[in-house]
Coordinates of C-alpha atoms in Angstrom, one line a residue:
Chain A
M1 CA -54.2 -94.2 -97.1
R2 CA -53.5 -92.7 -100.6
M3 CA -55.7 -89.8 -99.7
R4 CA -52.9 -88.8 -97.2
F5 CA -50.7 -88.0 -100.0
C6 CA -53.2 -85.7 -102.0
P7 CA -55.0 -83.5 -99.6
S8 CA -56.0 -81.2 -102.3
L9 CA -58.2 -83.8 -103.8
S10 CA -59.9 -84.5 -100.4
V11 CA -62.4 -81.7 -101.2
S12 CA -65.6 -82.2 -99.2
I13 CA -68.1 -84.1 -101.1
G14 CA -70.4 -84.3 -98.1
V15 CA -72.6 -81.3 -99.2
A16 CA -72.8 -80.5 -102.9
T17 CA -72.8 -76.7 -102.7
P18 CA -72.5 -74.7 -105.8
L19 CA -68.8 -74.0 -104.8
T20 CA -67.9 -77.7 -104.4
I21 CA -69.6 -78.6 -107.7
A22 CA -67.8 -75.8 -109.4
L23 CA -64.4 -77.1 -107.7
W24 CA -65.1 -80.5 -108.9
A25 CA -65.9 -79.4 -112.4
G26 CA -62.7 -77.5 -112.4
I27 CA -60.6 -80.5 -111.4
G28 CA -62.4 -82.6 -114.0
S29 CA -61.8 -80.3 -116.8
M30 CA -58.3 -79.8 -115.6
S31 CA -57.5 -83.4 -115.7
V32 CA -58.0 -83.7 -119.5
M33 CA -56.0 -80.4 -120.3
P34 CA -52.6 -80.7 -121.7
A35 CA -49.7 -80.0 -119.3
S36 CA -49.1 -76.6 -120.5
A37 CA -52.6 -75.5 -119.7
Q38 CA -52.3 -77.0 -116.3
T39 CA -49.2 -75.1 -115.7
R40 CA -50.9 -71.8 -116.3
A41 CA -53.6 -73.0 -114.0
Y42 CA -51.3 -73.0 -111.1
R43 CA -48.5 -70.6 -110.0
A44 CA -46.0 -72.3 -107.7
P45 CA -44.6 -70.4 -104.7
R46 CA -41.3 -68.8 -105.5
T47 CA -37.9 -69.5 -103.9
A48 CA -35.6 -66.5 -102.8
D49 CA -34.3 -66.3 -106.4
G50 CA -37.7 -66.1 -107.9
K51 CA -37.9 -69.7 -109.1
P52 CA -40.9 -72.0 -108.7
D53 CA -40.3 -73.7 -105.4
L54 CA -39.7 -77.6 -105.8
N55 CA -38.4 -78.1 -102.2
G56 CA -40.1 -80.9 -100.4
I57 CA -40.2 -84.6 -100.0
W58 CA -42.0 -86.2 -102.9
Q59 CA -43.1 -89.8 -104.0
A60 CA -44.7 -91.4 -106.9
L61 CA -47.9 -93.3 -106.0
N62 CA -48.3 -95.8 -108.9
T63 CA -47.0 -99.1 -110.1
A64 CA -44.5 -97.7 -112.6
H65 CA -41.7 -99.2 -110.7
W66 CA -43.0 -102.7 -111.3
D67 CA -44.0 -102.1 -115.0
L68 CA -44.2 -98.7 -116.9
Q69 CA -47.0 -100.3 -118.9
G70 CA -50.5 -101.2 -117.9
H71 CA -50.5 -104.6 -116.3
A72 CA -52.7 -106.8 -114.2
A73 CA -51.7 -107.9 -110.6
R74 CA -49.5 -110.9 -111.0
P75 CA -48.0 -113.4 -108.5
G76 CA -44.5 -112.9 -107.3
P77 CA -41.6 -115.2 -107.6
V78 CA -40.9 -115.6 -103.7
V79 CA -43.4 -118.2 -102.7
A80 CA -43.0 -117.5 -98.9
L81 CA -44.1 -113.8 -99.5
G82 CA -47.4 -114.8 -100.6
A83 CA -50.0 -112.0 -101.2
L84 CA -47.4 -109.4 -99.9
G85 CA -44.7 -110.6 -102.6
A86 CA -47.2 -110.2 -105.5
T87 CA -47.0 -107.3 -108.0
P88 CA -49.9 -105.1 -107.9
G89 CA -51.6 -104.1 -110.9
G90 CA -51.8 -100.8 -112.3
L91 CA -52.3 -98.2 -115.2
G92 CA -49.4 -97.5 -117.3
V93 CA -47.5 -94.3 -117.4
V94 CA -46.2 -94.5 -121.1
E95 CA -47.8 -92.0 -123.3
G96 CA -49.6 -93.8 -126.1
E97 CA -49.2 -96.9 -124.0
D98 CA -46.5 -98.5 -126.3
I99 CA -42.6 -98.4 -125.8
P100 CA -41.2 -98.2 -129.2
Y101 CA -38.6 -100.9 -129.0
Q102 CA -36.3 -102.0 -132.0
P103 CA -37.3 -105.6 -132.7
W104 CA -34.1 -107.1 -131.1
A105 CA -34.6 -105.0 -128.1
L106 CA -38.1 -106.0 -127.5
A107 CA -37.1 -109.6 -127.4
K108 CA -34.4 -108.6 -124.9
K109 CA -36.9 -106.9 -122.9
Q110 CA -39.2 -110.1 -122.8
E111 CA -36.1 -112.1 -121.8
N112 CA -35.3 -109.7 -119.0
A113 CA -38.6 -110.0 -117.7
A114 CA -38.4 -113.8 -117.7
H115 CA -35.3 -113.5 -115.7
W116 CA -36.2 -110.7 -113.4
L117 CA -34.7 -111.7 -110.1
E118 CA -31.4 -112.6 -111.7
R119 CA -31.1 -109.6 -113.7
D120 CA -32.8 -106.7 -112.2
P121 CA -29.9 -104.5 -111.0
A122 CA -32.1 -103.0 -108.3
V123 CA -32.5 -106.4 -106.6
K124 CA -28.8 -105.9 -105.9
C125 CA -29.2 -102.5 -104.4
Y126 CA -27.4 -100.9 -107.2
L127 CA -28.2 -97.4 -108.1
P128 CA -31.3 -97.3 -110.0
G129 CA -30.6 -94.8 -112.7
V130 CA -32.8 -92.1 -114.1
P131 CA -35.8 -92.0 -114.5
R132 CA -36.4 -95.1 -112.3
V133 CA -35.0 -93.6 -109.2
T134 CA -37.9 -91.2 -109.3
Y135 CA -40.7 -93.8 -109.2
M136 CA -39.1 -96.3 -106.8
P137 CA -41.7 -96.8 -104.0
F138 CA -39.6 -94.6 -101.7
P139 CA -39.7 -91.0 -101.3
F140 CA -37.0 -88.5 -102.2
Q141 CA -36.2 -84.9 -101.2
I142 CA -35.5 -82.0 -103.2
V143 CA -33.1 -79.3 -101.8
Q144 CA -33.1 -76.4 -104.2
S145 CA -30.5 -73.7 -104.5
A146 CA -30.1 -71.1 -107.2
D147 CA -27.2 -72.9 -109.0
H148 CA -28.0 -76.4 -108.3
V149 CA -30.8 -78.7 -107.3
L150 CA -30.1 -81.6 -105.1
M151 CA -32.3 -84.7 -105.1
A152 CA -31.8 -87.1 -102.3
Y153 CA -33.5 -90.5 -102.6
E154 CA -34.2 -93.1 -99.9
F155 CA -33.5 -96.1 -102.1
A156 CA -29.8 -97.1 -101.9
N157 CA -29.0 -93.5 -100.4
A158 CA -28.8 -92.4 -104.1
S159 CA -28.4 -88.6 -104.8
R160 CA -28.1 -86.4 -107.8
T161 CA -26.9 -83.0 -108.2
I162 CA -28.5 -81.0 -111.1
F163 CA -26.5 -78.1 -112.4
V164 CA -28.7 -75.2 -113.2
N165 CA -27.8 -73.8 -116.6
G166 CA -24.8 -76.4 -116.4
K167 CA -23.0 -77.0 -119.7
E168 CA -20.5 -79.8 -118.6
Q169 CA -21.1 -83.2 -119.8
S170 CA -20.1 -86.4 -118.0
P171 CA -16.8 -87.5 -119.0
L172 CA -17.5 -91.0 -118.5
D173 CA -20.4 -93.3 -118.0
T174 CA -22.3 -93.4 -114.6
W175 CA -25.1 -95.1 -112.8
M176 CA -27.1 -91.9 -112.1
G177 CA -26.1 -89.9 -115.2
W178 CA -24.9 -86.4 -115.4
S179 CA -27.8 -83.9 -115.0
N180 CA -28.0 -80.3 -116.2
G181 CA -31.1 -78.4 -115.5
R182 CA -32.7 -75.2 -116.7
W183 CA -36.0 -73.2 -115.9
D184 CA -38.7 -73.0 -118.5
G185 CA -41.3 -70.8 -117.1
E186 CA -42.9 -72.9 -114.2
T187 CA -41.1 -76.1 -115.2
F188 CA -37.6 -77.3 -114.2
V189 CA -36.2 -79.1 -117.3
V190 CA -33.4 -81.6 -116.5
D191 CA -31.3 -83.1 -119.4
T192 CA -29.5 -86.3 -118.2
S193 CA -27.0 -88.3 -120.1
G194 CA -23.6 -90.0 -119.5
F195 CA -25.4 -93.3 -118.3
N196 CA -23.9 -96.8 -118.4
D197 CA -26.2 -99.6 -119.9
Q198 CA -26.5 -101.2 -116.4
T199 CA -29.8 -99.9 -115.1
W200 CA -33.3 -100.8 -115.9
L201 CA -36.3 -98.8 -116.2
D202 CA -38.6 -100.8 -114.2
A203 CA -38.8 -104.4 -112.8
A204 CA -40.5 -105.6 -115.9
G205 CA -37.2 -105.8 -117.9
N206 CA -37.6 -102.5 -119.7
F207 CA -34.0 -101.3 -120.3
H208 CA -31.7 -99.0 -122.2
S209 CA -28.2 -98.6 -123.6
E210 CA -25.5 -96.0 -122.7
A211 CA -26.7 -93.8 -125.4
L212 CA -29.9 -93.0 -123.4
R213 CA -30.6 -89.3 -123.0
V214 CA -33.4 -88.4 -120.5
T215 CA -35.4 -85.0 -120.5
E216 CA -37.2 -84.6 -117.4
R217 CA -39.8 -81.9 -116.7
F218 CA -40.8 -81.0 -113.1
T219 CA -44.0 -78.8 -112.9
R220 CA -45.8 -77.8 -109.7
T221 CA -49.6 -78.4 -110.2
G222 CA -50.7 -77.6 -106.9
P223 CA -49.6 -77.1 -103.3
D224 CA -48.7 -80.8 -102.9
H225 CA -48.5 -82.1 -106.5
L226 CA -45.4 -82.0 -108.8
M227 CA -46.1 -83.3 -112.4
Y228 CA -43.4 -85.5 -113.7
E229 CA -42.6 -86.1 -117.3
A230 CA -39.6 -88.0 -118.7
T231 CA -38.7 -88.4 -122.4
L232 CA -36.5 -91.1 -123.2
D233 CA -34.3 -91.0 -126.4
D234 CA -32.1 -94.0 -127.1
P235 CA -31.5 -94.5 -130.7
K236 CA -29.7 -97.9 -130.1
V237 CA -32.7 -99.3 -128.4
F238 CA -35.9 -97.5 -129.4
T239 CA -37.2 -96.3 -132.9
R240 CA -38.1 -93.0 -131.5
P241 CA -38.2 -91.0 -128.3
W242 CA -41.1 -91.8 -126.0
K243 CA -42.4 -90.2 -122.8
I244 CA -43.7 -91.1 -119.4
R245 CA -45.9 -89.0 -117.2
M246 CA -47.1 -89.2 -113.6
P247 CA -47.9 -87.0 -110.7
L248 CA -45.5 -87.0 -107.7
Y249 CA -47.2 -86.3 -104.3
R250 CA -45.8 -84.3 -101.4
R251 CA -45.3 -86.4 -98.2
V252 CA -47.5 -84.2 -96.0
E253 CA -46.9 -85.9 -92.7
E254 CA -45.7 -83.7 -89.9
H255 CA -41.9 -83.8 -89.8
A256 CA -41.8 -86.2 -92.8
Q257 CA -38.2 -87.0 -93.5
I258 CA -36.0 -89.4 -95.7
V259 CA -35.3 -92.5 -93.8
E260 CA -32.1 -94.3 -94.7
F261 CA -32.6 -97.3 -96.9
R262 CA -28.9 -98.4 -97.0
C263 CA -29.8 -101.6 -98.6
V264 CA -26.3 -102.9 -99.3
E265 CA -26.5 -104.9 -96.0
F266 CA -29.8 -106.4 -97.1
V267 CA -28.2 -108.1 -100.3
E268 CA -25.0 -109.2 -98.9
E269 CA -26.3 -112.7 -98.1
L270 CA -27.7 -112.8 -101.7
M271 CA -24.5 -111.6 -103.3
Y272 CA -21.8 -113.0 -101.2
G273 CA -23.5 -115.8 -99.2
Y274 CA -21.7 -118.6 -101.3
L275 CA -18.4 -117.1 -99.8
R276 CA -19.3 -117.5 -96.2
K277 CA -17.1 -119.7 -94.2
R278 CA -18.8 -122.9 -93.7
S279 CA -18.3 -125.0 -90.5
G280 CA -16.0 -127.7 -91.2
N281 CA -14.1 -125.9 -93.9
Chain B
M1 CA -9.4 -87.1 -106.4
S2 CA -12.9 -87.8 -107.8
L3 CA -12.6 -89.5 -111.1
R4 CA -11.3 -92.8 -109.9
T5 CA -11.4 -94.5 -113.4
M6 CA -9.7 -91.6 -115.4
N7 CA -6.2 -92.5 -116.7
R8 CA -3.4 -92.0 -114.2
V9 CA -1.9 -89.1 -116.0
V10 CA -4.9 -87.1 -115.8
L11 CA -5.6 -88.2 -112.2
A12 CA -2.1 -87.1 -111.2
A13 CA -2.5 -83.7 -112.6
I14 CA -5.7 -83.2 -110.8
V15 CA -4.2 -84.2 -107.6
A16 CA -1.3 -82.0 -108.1
V17 CA -3.4 -79.0 -108.7
S18 CA -5.8 -79.5 -105.8
V19 CA -2.8 -79.9 -103.2
A20 CA -0.9 -76.9 -104.6
P21 CA -2.9 -74.1 -103.3
L22 CA -2.8 -75.7 -99.8
A23 CA 0.8 -76.5 -99.7
G24 CA 1.7 -72.9 -101.3
Q25 CA -0.4 -71.3 -98.3
A26 CA -2.2 -68.2 -98.4
P27 CA -0.7 -65.3 -96.5
A28 CA -1.4 -64.8 -92.8
P29 CA -3.0 -68.3 -92.2
A30 CA -5.4 -68.3 -89.2
S31 CA -7.3 -70.3 -87.0
D32 CA -7.6 -74.0 -87.9
A33 CA -7.3 -73.8 -91.6
P34 CA -4.5 -76.0 -93.0
G35 CA -1.4 -74.3 -91.8
G36 CA -3.2 -72.1 -89.5
A37 CA -1.2 -70.7 -86.7
R38 CA -3.5 -69.1 -84.2
P39 CA -4.6 -71.2 -81.2
A40 CA -8.2 -71.9 -81.4
A41 CA -10.6 -71.6 -78.4
A42 CA -12.0 -74.7 -77.3
K43 CA -15.7 -73.9 -77.9
A44 CA -16.1 -71.0 -80.2
P45 CA -13.9 -70.5 -83.4
A46 CA -11.9 -67.4 -83.2
K47 CA -13.7 -64.7 -85.0
S48 CA -11.7 -62.4 -87.5
K49 CA -12.9 -58.9 -87.1
S50 CA -12.5 -58.0 -90.7
Y51 CA -14.4 -61.0 -91.9
S52 CA -18.1 -61.1 -92.5
A53 CA -19.7 -64.2 -93.9
P54 CA -21.5 -64.1 -97.2
R55 CA -25.3 -64.4 -96.7
T56 CA -28.1 -66.3 -98.3
P57 CA -30.8 -64.1 -99.7
W58 CA -32.9 -65.1 -96.4
G59 CA -29.9 -63.9 -94.3
H60 CA -28.3 -67.1 -93.1
P61 CA -24.5 -67.3 -93.5
D62 CA -23.8 -69.0 -96.8
L63 CA -22.0 -72.3 -96.4
Q64 CA -22.8 -73.6 -100.0
G65 CA -20.3 -74.9 -102.3
I66 CA -17.8 -77.8 -102.5
W67 CA -15.6 -78.3 -99.5
N68 CA -12.6 -80.8 -98.6
N69 CA -11.6 -81.8 -95.2
G70 CA -8.8 -83.9 -96.2
T71 CA -5.8 -84.0 -93.8
V72 CA -3.0 -86.0 -92.6
T73 CA -3.2 -84.6 -89.0
P74 CA -4.1 -87.4 -86.6
L75 CA -7.0 -87.3 -84.2
E76 CA -4.9 -87.9 -81.2
R77 CA -1.5 -86.1 -80.5
P78 CA 1.4 -88.3 -81.3
A79 CA 3.7 -89.2 -78.3
D80 CA 6.8 -87.4 -79.8
L81 CA 4.7 -84.1 -79.9
A82 CA 3.1 -84.8 -76.4
D83 CA 3.8 -81.3 -75.0
R84 CA 3.0 -79.3 -78.1
E85 CA -0.2 -78.1 -79.6
F86 CA 1.4 -76.7 -82.8
L87 CA 4.1 -77.7 -85.2
T88 CA 6.8 -75.1 -85.8
D89 CA 6.7 -73.5 -89.4
E90 CA 9.5 -75.7 -90.5
E91 CA 7.9 -78.8 -89.2
W92 CA 4.7 -78.0 -90.9
A93 CA 6.4 -76.9 -94.2
A94 CA 8.3 -80.3 -94.2
R95 CA 5.1 -82.3 -93.5
A96 CA 3.0 -80.2 -96.0
K97 CA 5.9 -80.8 -98.6
E98 CA 5.9 -84.5 -98.0
A99 CA 2.1 -84.8 -98.3
A100 CA 1.9 -82.6 -101.5
G101 CA 4.8 -84.4 -103.1
R102 CA 3.5 -87.9 -102.6
A103 CA 2.1 -88.4 -105.9
A104 CA 5.2 -87.3 -107.5
D105 CA 7.6 -89.0 -105.1
R106 CA 6.4 -92.4 -105.8
P107 CA 8.9 -95.3 -104.8
D108 CA 11.0 -96.2 -107.6
D109 CA 10.6 -99.9 -107.1
P110 CA 7.1 -101.1 -108.3
D111 CA 6.6 -103.6 -105.6
S112 CA 7.0 -101.0 -102.8
D113 CA 4.7 -98.7 -104.7
L114 CA 2.0 -101.3 -105.1
A115 CA 2.4 -102.4 -101.5
L116 CA 0.7 -99.1 -100.6
A117 CA -2.5 -100.8 -101.6
Y118 CA -3.5 -98.1 -104.2
D119 CA -0.3 -96.6 -105.4
N120 CA 0.6 -93.0 -104.5
E121 CA -1.1 -91.2 -107.5
W122 CA -4.3 -92.5 -106.1
W123 CA -4.2 -90.9 -102.6
D124 CA -5.5 -87.5 -101.8
R125 CA -4.9 -87.2 -98.2
G126 CA -4.7 -83.4 -98.0
A127 CA -2.4 -81.1 -96.1
P128 CA -1.4 -81.2 -92.4
L129 CA -2.8 -78.7 -90.1
K130 CA -0.6 -76.7 -87.9
R131 CA -1.8 -78.3 -84.9
T132 CA -0.5 -81.5 -83.8
S133 CA -3.8 -83.3 -83.3
L134 CA -7.6 -82.8 -84.3
I135 CA -8.4 -83.1 -80.7
I136 CA -8.3 -79.5 -79.2
D137 CA -10.0 -80.5 -75.8
P138 CA -8.7 -82.2 -73.5
P139 CA -5.6 -79.8 -74.0
N140 CA -3.3 -82.9 -74.2
G141 CA -4.9 -83.6 -77.6
K142 CA -5.7 -87.1 -76.5
L143 CA -9.2 -88.9 -76.1
P144 CA -10.3 -88.7 -72.5
A145 CA -10.0 -91.8 -70.1
L146 CA -12.8 -94.4 -70.6
T147 CA -15.4 -95.0 -67.9
P148 CA -15.2 -98.5 -66.3
E149 CA -18.2 -99.5 -68.3
G150 CA -16.5 -97.9 -71.4
Q151 CA -13.5 -100.1 -70.9
K152 CA -15.8 -103.3 -70.5
L153 CA -17.5 -102.5 -73.6
V154 CA -14.1 -102.0 -75.7
A155 CA -12.8 -105.1 -74.2
A156 CA -16.2 -107.0 -74.9
R157 CA -15.9 -106.0 -78.6
A158 CA -12.2 -106.9 -78.8
A159 CA -13.0 -110.3 -77.6
A160 CA -16.0 -110.7 -80.0
A161 CA -13.7 -109.7 -82.9
K162 CA -11.3 -112.4 -81.8
S163 CA -14.0 -115.1 -81.7
H164 CA -14.0 -115.4 -85.5
G165 CA -11.6 -115.0 -88.3
P166 CA -10.9 -111.8 -90.2
A167 CA -13.1 -112.7 -93.1
D168 CA -15.6 -115.5 -92.1
S169 CA -18.2 -113.3 -93.5
W170 CA -18.5 -109.9 -94.8
E171 CA -19.7 -108.9 -91.5
D172 CA -16.1 -109.2 -90.2
R173 CA -15.0 -106.6 -92.7
P174 CA -15.0 -103.0 -92.3
L175 CA -18.0 -101.0 -93.4
Q176 CA -16.0 -99.1 -95.7
E177 CA -14.9 -102.3 -97.6
R178 CA -18.6 -103.3 -97.7
C179 CA -19.6 -99.8 -99.2
L180 CA -22.0 -99.5 -96.4
L181 CA -20.7 -96.5 -94.7
Y182 CA -17.6 -94.3 -95.4
H183 CA -17.1 -90.9 -94.1
G184 CA -20.0 -90.9 -91.5
V185 CA -21.0 -88.1 -89.1
P186 CA -18.8 -86.4 -88.1
A187 CA -17.3 -86.9 -91.6
F188 CA -13.7 -88.1 -91.0
P189 CA -11.3 -87.8 -93.9
T190 CA -9.7 -90.7 -95.4
G191 CA -7.3 -91.2 -98.2
Y192 CA -9.3 -89.7 -100.9
N193 CA -12.8 -88.3 -101.9
N194 CA -12.9 -86.1 -98.9
N195 CA -15.2 -83.7 -100.8
Y196 CA -18.6 -82.4 -99.6
L197 CA -21.2 -80.2 -101.5
I198 CA -23.3 -78.1 -99.0
T199 CA -26.7 -77.0 -100.1
Q200 CA -29.0 -74.7 -98.1
T201 CA -32.4 -73.5 -97.9
R202 CA -34.2 -71.8 -95.2
D203 CA -35.3 -75.1 -93.6
Y204 CA -32.6 -77.5 -94.4
V205 CA -29.0 -77.9 -94.9
A206 CA -28.0 -80.9 -97.1
I207 CA -24.5 -82.2 -97.3
R208 CA -23.7 -84.4 -100.3
Y209 CA -20.9 -86.7 -99.7
E210 CA -18.6 -87.6 -102.6
M211 CA -18.0 -91.0 -101.0
L212 CA -20.9 -93.2 -101.6
A213 CA -22.7 -90.4 -103.4
E214 CA -25.1 -90.1 -100.4
T215 CA -26.7 -87.0 -98.9
R216 CA -27.0 -86.1 -95.2
I217 CA -30.1 -83.8 -94.5
I218 CA -30.1 -81.5 -91.5
P219 CA -33.6 -80.0 -90.7
L220 CA -33.5 -76.4 -89.3
D221 CA -37.2 -76.1 -88.6
G222 CA -37.0 -76.9 -84.8
R223 CA -38.6 -80.4 -84.9
P224 CA -37.6 -82.2 -81.9
Q225 CA -35.8 -85.4 -81.8
L226 CA -38.1 -88.5 -81.3
K227 CA -38.4 -89.9 -78.0
T228 CA -37.1 -93.1 -79.3
P229 CA -35.0 -91.8 -82.5
I230 CA -35.1 -94.2 -85.5
P231 CA -31.5 -95.7 -85.6
Q232 CA -29.7 -94.1 -88.7
W233 CA -26.2 -94.9 -89.9
L234 CA -25.6 -91.1 -90.0
G235 CA -27.6 -90.4 -86.9
N236 CA -30.5 -88.0 -86.7
S237 CA -29.5 -84.4 -87.1
R238 CA -31.3 -81.3 -85.8
G239 CA -29.7 -78.0 -86.6
H240 CA -30.2 -74.4 -85.7
W241 CA -28.3 -71.0 -86.2
E242 CA -26.5 -69.5 -83.2
G243 CA -25.4 -66.2 -84.6
D244 CA -23.2 -67.0 -87.5
T245 CA -22.6 -70.7 -86.5
L246 CA -24.8 -73.5 -87.6
V247 CA -25.1 -75.9 -84.6
V248 CA -26.3 -79.4 -85.2
E249 CA -27.1 -82.0 -82.6
V250 CA -26.7 -85.6 -83.6
T251 CA -28.1 -88.6 -81.7
G252 CA -29.8 -91.9 -82.6
Y253 CA -27.1 -93.7 -84.3
N254 CA -27.5 -97.2 -85.7
P255 CA -25.6 -99.3 -83.1
K256 CA -23.6 -100.8 -86.1
T257 CA -22.2 -97.4 -87.2
T258 CA -18.4 -97.4 -86.5
F259 CA -16.2 -94.3 -85.7
R260 CA -12.5 -93.3 -85.6
F261 CA -13.0 -93.6 -81.9
P262 CA -14.8 -95.9 -79.5
V263 CA -18.5 -95.1 -78.7
D264 CA -21.5 -96.4 -76.8
H265 CA -24.2 -95.6 -79.1
P266 CA -27.4 -95.4 -77.0
T267 CA -25.9 -92.4 -75.0
L268 CA -24.0 -90.9 -77.9
R269 CA -24.6 -87.2 -78.6
I270 CA -22.4 -85.3 -80.8
V271 CA -22.6 -81.4 -81.4
E272 CA -21.2 -80.0 -84.4
R273 CA -20.5 -76.4 -85.3
F274 CA -20.0 -75.1 -88.6
T275 CA -18.7 -71.4 -88.9
R276 CA -17.8 -69.7 -92.2
T277 CA -14.3 -68.0 -92.0
A278 CA -11.9 -66.2 -94.5
E279 CA -10.1 -69.6 -94.9
G280 CA -13.1 -71.8 -95.2
I281 CA -15.5 -73.3 -92.7
D282 CA -14.3 -73.8 -89.3
Y283 CA -16.0 -77.2 -88.3
R284 CA -15.6 -78.6 -84.8
F285 CA -17.5 -81.2 -82.9
T286 CA -18.0 -82.3 -79.2
V287 CA -18.5 -85.9 -78.5
E288 CA -20.6 -86.4 -75.3
N289 CA -20.7 -90.0 -74.5
P290 CA -20.9 -90.3 -70.6
T291 CA -21.1 -94.1 -70.5
M292 CA -17.8 -94.3 -72.6
Y293 CA -15.7 -91.3 -71.7
T294 CA -15.0 -89.6 -68.2
R295 CA -15.7 -86.2 -69.9
P296 CA -16.8 -84.7 -73.2
W297 CA -14.0 -84.1 -75.9
S298 CA -13.8 -81.8 -79.0
A299 CA -12.1 -81.9 -82.2
V300 CA -11.6 -79.8 -85.2
L301 CA -11.8 -80.7 -88.9
P302 CA -11.5 -77.5 -91.1
L303 CA -13.1 -77.5 -94.5
V304 CA -11.3 -75.7 -97.3
K305 CA -13.1 -74.6 -100.6
T306 CA -12.4 -76.8 -103.5
D307 CA -13.2 -76.9 -107.2
G308 CA -15.7 -79.2 -108.5
P309 CA -17.6 -81.0 -109.7
I310 CA -17.9 -84.1 -107.8
Y311 CA -18.3 -87.1 -109.8
E312 CA -20.3 -90.1 -109.0
Y313 CA -18.7 -92.5 -106.6
A314 CA -20.5 -95.9 -107.2
C315 CA -19.0 -98.2 -104.6
H316 CA -21.2 -101.2 -104.1
E317 CA -21.9 -101.6 -107.9
G318 CA -18.3 -102.6 -108.6
N319 CA -17.3 -104.0 -105.3
Y320 CA -15.2 -106.8 -106.6
G321 CA -12.8 -106.2 -103.6
L322 CA -15.1 -107.6 -101.0
A323 CA -15.9 -110.8 -102.9
N324 CA -12.3 -111.3 -103.5
V325 CA -11.2 -111.0 -99.9
L326 CA -13.8 -113.5 -98.9
R327 CA -12.9 -115.8 -101.9
G328 CA -9.1 -115.5 -100.8
H329 CA -9.7 -116.7 -97.3
R330 CA -12.0 -119.6 -98.4
Y331 CA -9.1 -120.5 -100.8
E332 CA -6.6 -120.4 -98.1
E333 CA -8.7 -122.5 -95.9
Q334 CA -9.3 -125.1 -98.5
K335 CA -5.6 -125.3 -99.3
A336 CA -4.9 -125.6 -95.6
A337 CA -7.4 -128.3 -95.2
E338 CA -5.9 -130.2 -98.3
E339 CA -2.4 -129.9 -96.9
G340 CA -3.6 -131.2 -93.5
K341 CA -5.3 -134.2 -95.1
R342 CA -1.9 -135.0 -97.0
E343 CA 0.1 -134.6 -94.0
G344 CA -2.3 -136.7 -91.8
R345 CA -1.8 -139.7 -94.4

């Protein structure tokens, strides 16, 4: 299943010819190289205006949506869902493993986690914010033009416009922030701010304030891989900027497409059920 | 316009600026641009000989940018204009003036002002077209007659709506009020936020809607429609270029999708045509729905260039209105029940 998303790794291992051994050695050494070295190792195809081509339908394949930090599998809160409602375990995506919370903020994170279902805004189909929208367990499509890059997400039909070399800042707080992008060689760097303090970073209660600034780096590392890094700077909540990093995988199925996940209608009973007319009212 | 939460003074200024160019009118208005005087052909937009569309680097006509399709022109021709396809210049000017001046000419009395739901500073409906209806075919500007089965379907829907109250649950409320679907496909203008960002690549055209901040994606790679399309609220779009016109076929709508006109979803096929003109984008669409209508029909909804940027429209996240509508109805029911008990005593 997962191999479908990363065909470049499905190199034949049936016969260990010198070529395949060399290939595997190459992959092995690449994986420990810093990002900048990897960037040099792969030159992305170009768009008409000569920029690395990020067009495509991409998806994270990890458990960052559940918890940015490494975690064992755990039972879910909805008994009826059984095994299918449990949270899968996974390696963390935080550089250095720790999220540098200020002491009060760490306590709030833990309290959030204890009240996940009541508090997680994504449960209500709210716009998930940045960077969480990138690693929701849903694909998103990049449509790249010279002066802006559009990112259209399945979850909640969210989308972002990233203004290339944009200078304007958001005049008010928003759910998805205000994104200005720039090209740094092979990497598309996106600075996003103008957030409200309503979104979370995952389903484990990790959060931020309206002072959050996110710097994302999108770098093609292969035909079907897009390395994603996000540095989160929020002096009201964290003691220093910190970074997450993960590969995004191209959805390579024939005619892959974004399928609507217009989740508002899935949460109306949850949000408004108590306001439904009762018989005998 | 876009920044719903900005203070009113700023908002009024934005609305005034955005309406002024339309009302002021460029010289020699043509085709179906707001104020356009030239009759439009039913199928292909009239081509200006002197105009050549800008191109993308890969040679497609360039439709990119932010566009607005707000207009106060109705879908169907009003009865008092029954025999006329176009307004006179005087009639058009009077309507344009009225539309442009709405924000400034608010009712003096605050109750009347508030009774407009949002007050007049809020609205950004756009200018009238020179034509009297958006429908250009049939030539009478009216929806064609319904088929017998179409009539039955419409009657059954009306009966179903009567079988429950106006707000027994959220499902009785319009999709717009639920933040579930707003401008749809084809994107019909409403009172505000009629802005669209078009982004193109060789293989896709993406249209980001200001309303609900969602994006419609149109593949151009020739992929076929699925034998059984996955029902989508915006339908399933397949596009291709015919000369300078982007032609998009849309089928496979979610049966709960609502339109400004009755449809029978399973047989609904909409064909849209986008053509860049000197005035903007000539947008027209044809509705083929043989189980609902006795013949196909076509309408125009011209797009004019507008200044950005488009700000976030987060609808569901702050949807106090829906809960309050339901709460209001429950309150009235409770009050009526209590009064009934008291009178019964």
